[in-house]
PDB file of C-alpha atoms in Angstrom:
ATOM      1  CA  UNK O   1      -7.301 -39.395   5.507  1.00  0.00           C
ATOM      2  CA  UNK O   2     -10.416 -40.819   7.100  1.00  0.00           C
ATOM      3  CA  UNK O   3     -13.849 -39.226   6.942  1.00  0.00           C
ATOM      4  CA  UNK O   4     -16.295 -39.964   9.716  1.00  0.00           C
ATOM      5  CA  UNK O   5     -20.074 -39.877   9.392  1.00  0.00           C
ATOM      6  CA  UNK O   6     -20.250 -36.462  11.086  1.00  0.00           C
ATOM      7  CA  UNK O   7     -18.227 -34.918   8.239  1.00  0.00           C
ATOM      8  CA  UNK O   8     -20.642 -36.356   5.672  1.00  0.00           C
ATOM      9  CA  UNK O   9     -23.716 -34.954   7.424  1.00  0.00           C
ATOM     10  CA  UNK O  10     -24.851 -31.763   5.607  1.00  0.00           C
ATOM     11  CA  UNK O  11     -26.302 -30.322   8.814  1.00  0.00           C
ATOM     12  CA  UNK O  12     -22.928 -30.568  10.544  1.00  0.00           C
ATOM     13  CA  UNK O  13     -20.880 -27.336  10.811  1.00  0.00           C
ATOM     14  CA  UNK O  14     -17.770 -29.342   9.829  1.00  0.00           C
ATOM     15  CA  UNK O  15     -19.070 -29.849   6.283  1.00  0.00           C
ATOM     16  CA  UNK O  16     -16.794 -28.121   3.794  1.00  0.00           C
ATOM     17  CA  UNK O  17     -18.082 -24.871   2.307  1.00  0.00           C
ATOM     18  CA  UNK O  18     -17.519 -26.039  -1.272  1.00  0.00           C
ATOM     19  CA  UNK O  19     -19.844 -29.033  -0.941  1.00  0.00           C
ATOM     20  CA  UNK O  20     -22.728 -26.995   0.522  1.00  0.00           C
ATOM     21  CA  UNK O  21     -25.414 -25.577  -1.748  1.00  0.00           C
ATOM     22  CA  UNK O  22     -26.326 -22.814   0.772  1.00  0.00           C
ATOM     23  CA  UNK O  23     -30.052 -23.507   0.441  1.00  0.00           C
ATOM     24  CA  UNK O  24     -31.088 -22.539   4.011  1.00  0.00           C
ATOM     25  CA  UNK O  25     -30.000 -18.961   4.720  1.00  0.00           C
ATOM     26  CA  UNK O  26     -30.759 -16.807   7.761  1.00  0.00           C
ATOM     27  CA  UNK O  27     -30.691 -13.011   7.470  1.00  0.00           C
ATOM     28  CA  UNK O  28     -28.484 -11.656  10.267  1.00  0.00           C
ATOM     29  CA  UNK O  29     -29.394  -8.439  12.101  1.00  0.00           C
ATOM     30  CA  UNK O  30     -27.310  -5.349  11.473  1.00  0.00           C
ATOM     31  CA  UNK O  31     -25.210  -3.844  14.225  1.00  0.00           C
ATOM     32  CA  UNK O  32     -26.683  -0.734  15.797  1.00  0.00           C
ATOM     33  CA  UNK O  33     -23.747   1.641  16.236  1.00  0.00           C
ATOM     34  CA  UNK O  34     -21.685   2.743  13.238  1.00  0.00           C
ATOM     35  CA  UNK O  35     -19.220   5.561  12.636  1.00  0.00           C
ATOM     36  CA  UNK O  36     -20.037   8.368  10.211  1.00  0.00           C
ATOM     37  CA  UNK O  37     -17.355  10.671   8.801  1.00  0.00           C
ATOM     38  CA  UNK O  38     -17.989  14.326   9.683  1.00  0.00           C
ATOM     39  CA  UNK O  39     -16.373  15.477   6.416  1.00  0.00           C
ATOM     40  CA  UNK O  40     -17.798  13.237   3.655  1.00  0.00           C
ATOM     41  CA  UNK O  41     -20.813  11.918   5.668  1.00  0.00           C
ATOM     42  CA  UNK O  42     -20.167   8.299   4.628  1.00  0.00           C
ATOM     43  CA  UNK O  43     -21.071   5.534   7.048  1.00  0.00           C
ATOM     44  CA  UNK O  44     -18.088   3.289   7.599  1.00  0.00           C
ATOM     45  CA  UNK O  45     -18.415  -0.480   7.658  1.00  0.00           C
ATOM     46  CA  UNK O  46     -17.505  -1.970  11.059  1.00  0.00           C
ATOM     47  CA  UNK O  47     -14.356  -3.638   9.708  1.00  0.00           C
ATOM     48  CA  UNK O  48     -12.785  -0.257   8.733  1.00  0.00           C
ATOM     49  CA  UNK O  49     -13.165   1.267  12.202  1.00  0.00           C
ATOM     50  CA  UNK O  50      -9.717  -0.026  13.168  1.00  0.00           C
ATOM     51  CA  UNK O  51      -8.069   2.412  10.689  1.00  0.00           C
ATOM     52  CA  UNK O  52      -8.985   5.446  12.845  1.00  0.00           C
ATOM     53  CA  UNK O  53      -9.313   7.637   9.723  1.00  0.00           C
ATOM     54  CA  UNK O  54     -11.860   7.774   6.905  1.00  0.00           C
ATOM     55  CA  UNK O  55     -10.665   5.625   3.969  1.00  0.00           C
ATOM     56  CA  UNK O  56     -13.019   7.441   1.587  1.00  0.00           C
ATOM     57  CA  UNK O  57     -11.564  10.886   2.329  1.00  0.00           C
ATOM     58  CA  UNK O  58      -8.053   9.467   2.135  1.00  0.00           C
ATOM     59  CA  UNK O  59      -8.713   7.793  -1.243  1.00  0.00           C
ATOM     60  CA  UNK O  60     -10.331  10.926  -2.686  1.00  0.00           C
ATOM     61  CA  UNK O  61      -7.775  13.601  -1.797  1.00  0.00           C
ATOM     62  CA  UNK O  62      -5.194  12.071   0.544  1.00  0.00           C
ATOM     63  CA  UNK O  63      -6.667  13.815   3.604  1.00  0.00           C
ATOM     64  CA  UNK O  64      -6.771  11.741   6.794  1.00  0.00           C
ATOM     65  CA  UNK O  65     -10.035  12.671   8.466  1.00  0.00           C
ATOM     66  CA  UNK O  66     -10.115  11.577  12.118  1.00  0.00           C
ATOM     67  CA  UNK O  67     -13.419  13.180  13.183  1.00  0.00           C
ATOM     68  CA  UNK O  68     -16.401  10.833  13.362  1.00  0.00           C
ATOM     69  CA  UNK O  69     -19.813  10.791  14.954  1.00  0.00           C
ATOM     70  CA  UNK O  70     -21.515   7.668  16.213  1.00  0.00           C
ATOM     71  CA  UNK O  71     -24.760   6.845  14.456  1.00  0.00           C
ATOM     72  CA  UNK O  72     -27.293   4.047  14.349  1.00  0.00           C
ATOM     73  CA  UNK O  73     -28.170   4.522  10.660  1.00  0.00           C
ATOM     74  CA  UNK O  74     -28.327   1.150   8.926  1.00  0.00           C
ATOM     75  CA  UNK O  75     -26.140   0.673   5.852  1.00  0.00           C
ATOM     76  CA  UNK O  76     -28.410  -0.905   3.231  1.00  0.00           C
ATOM     77  CA  UNK O  77     -25.691  -1.488   0.629  1.00  0.00           C
ATOM     78  CA  UNK O  78     -25.278  -5.121   1.705  1.00  0.00           C
ATOM     79  CA  UNK O  79     -26.999  -7.812   3.709  1.00  0.00           C
ATOM     80  CA  UNK O  80     -25.369 -10.566   5.748  1.00  0.00           C
ATOM     81  CA  UNK O  81     -26.655 -14.119   5.718  1.00  0.00           C
ATOM     82  CA  UNK O  82     -25.513 -17.279   7.475  1.00  0.00           C
ATOM     83  CA  UNK O  83     -25.996 -20.713   5.956  1.00  0.00           C
ATOM     84  CA  UNK O  84     -27.721 -23.003   8.459  1.00  0.00           C
ATOM     85  CA  UNK O  85     -26.118 -26.098   6.952  1.00  0.00           C
ATOM     86  CA  UNK O  86     -22.420 -25.172   6.959  1.00  0.00           C
ATOM     87  CA  UNK O  87     -22.265 -21.931   8.988  1.00  0.00           C
ATOM     88  CA  UNK O  88     -20.664 -19.840   6.220  1.00  0.00           C
ATOM     89  CA  UNK O  89     -21.215 -16.057   6.368  1.00  0.00           C
ATOM     90  CA  UNK O  90     -22.408 -14.590   3.048  1.00  0.00           C
ATOM     91  CA  UNK O  91     -22.360 -10.881   2.150  1.00  0.00           C
ATOM     92  CA  UNK O  92     -24.839  -9.936  -0.590  1.00  0.00           C
ATOM     93  CA  UNK O  93     -25.090  -6.590  -2.360  1.00  0.00           C
TER      94      UNK O  93
END
C-alpha cells in the first residue's frame, strides 16, 4: 500500500479519523423544522422521522402514535460539530 503526500496532510479530508486530534471544530447550525409528537410532546431527532411513529410512545407503552405537528423548536440536548481538518461529524451532549 502506498501513501501519497496528500494522505499525510492533516488539512486533507482524506486523513484518517483516528490520526486526527479534532482541534479545529466548527459548530453546525441546527435544522429549522422538526416533528413533535402530539401525545408525549417530545421533539423527534431528524433521523427518527423515517419511522412514521413516535419511538418514545412506543417504548413507553407499546402505542404507535402517528400524529405529529411540525415545529421549529431547537433541540438543545446535543450539538453537532465538524472537524475542519478531517471532516468528521461529532455529536456532543
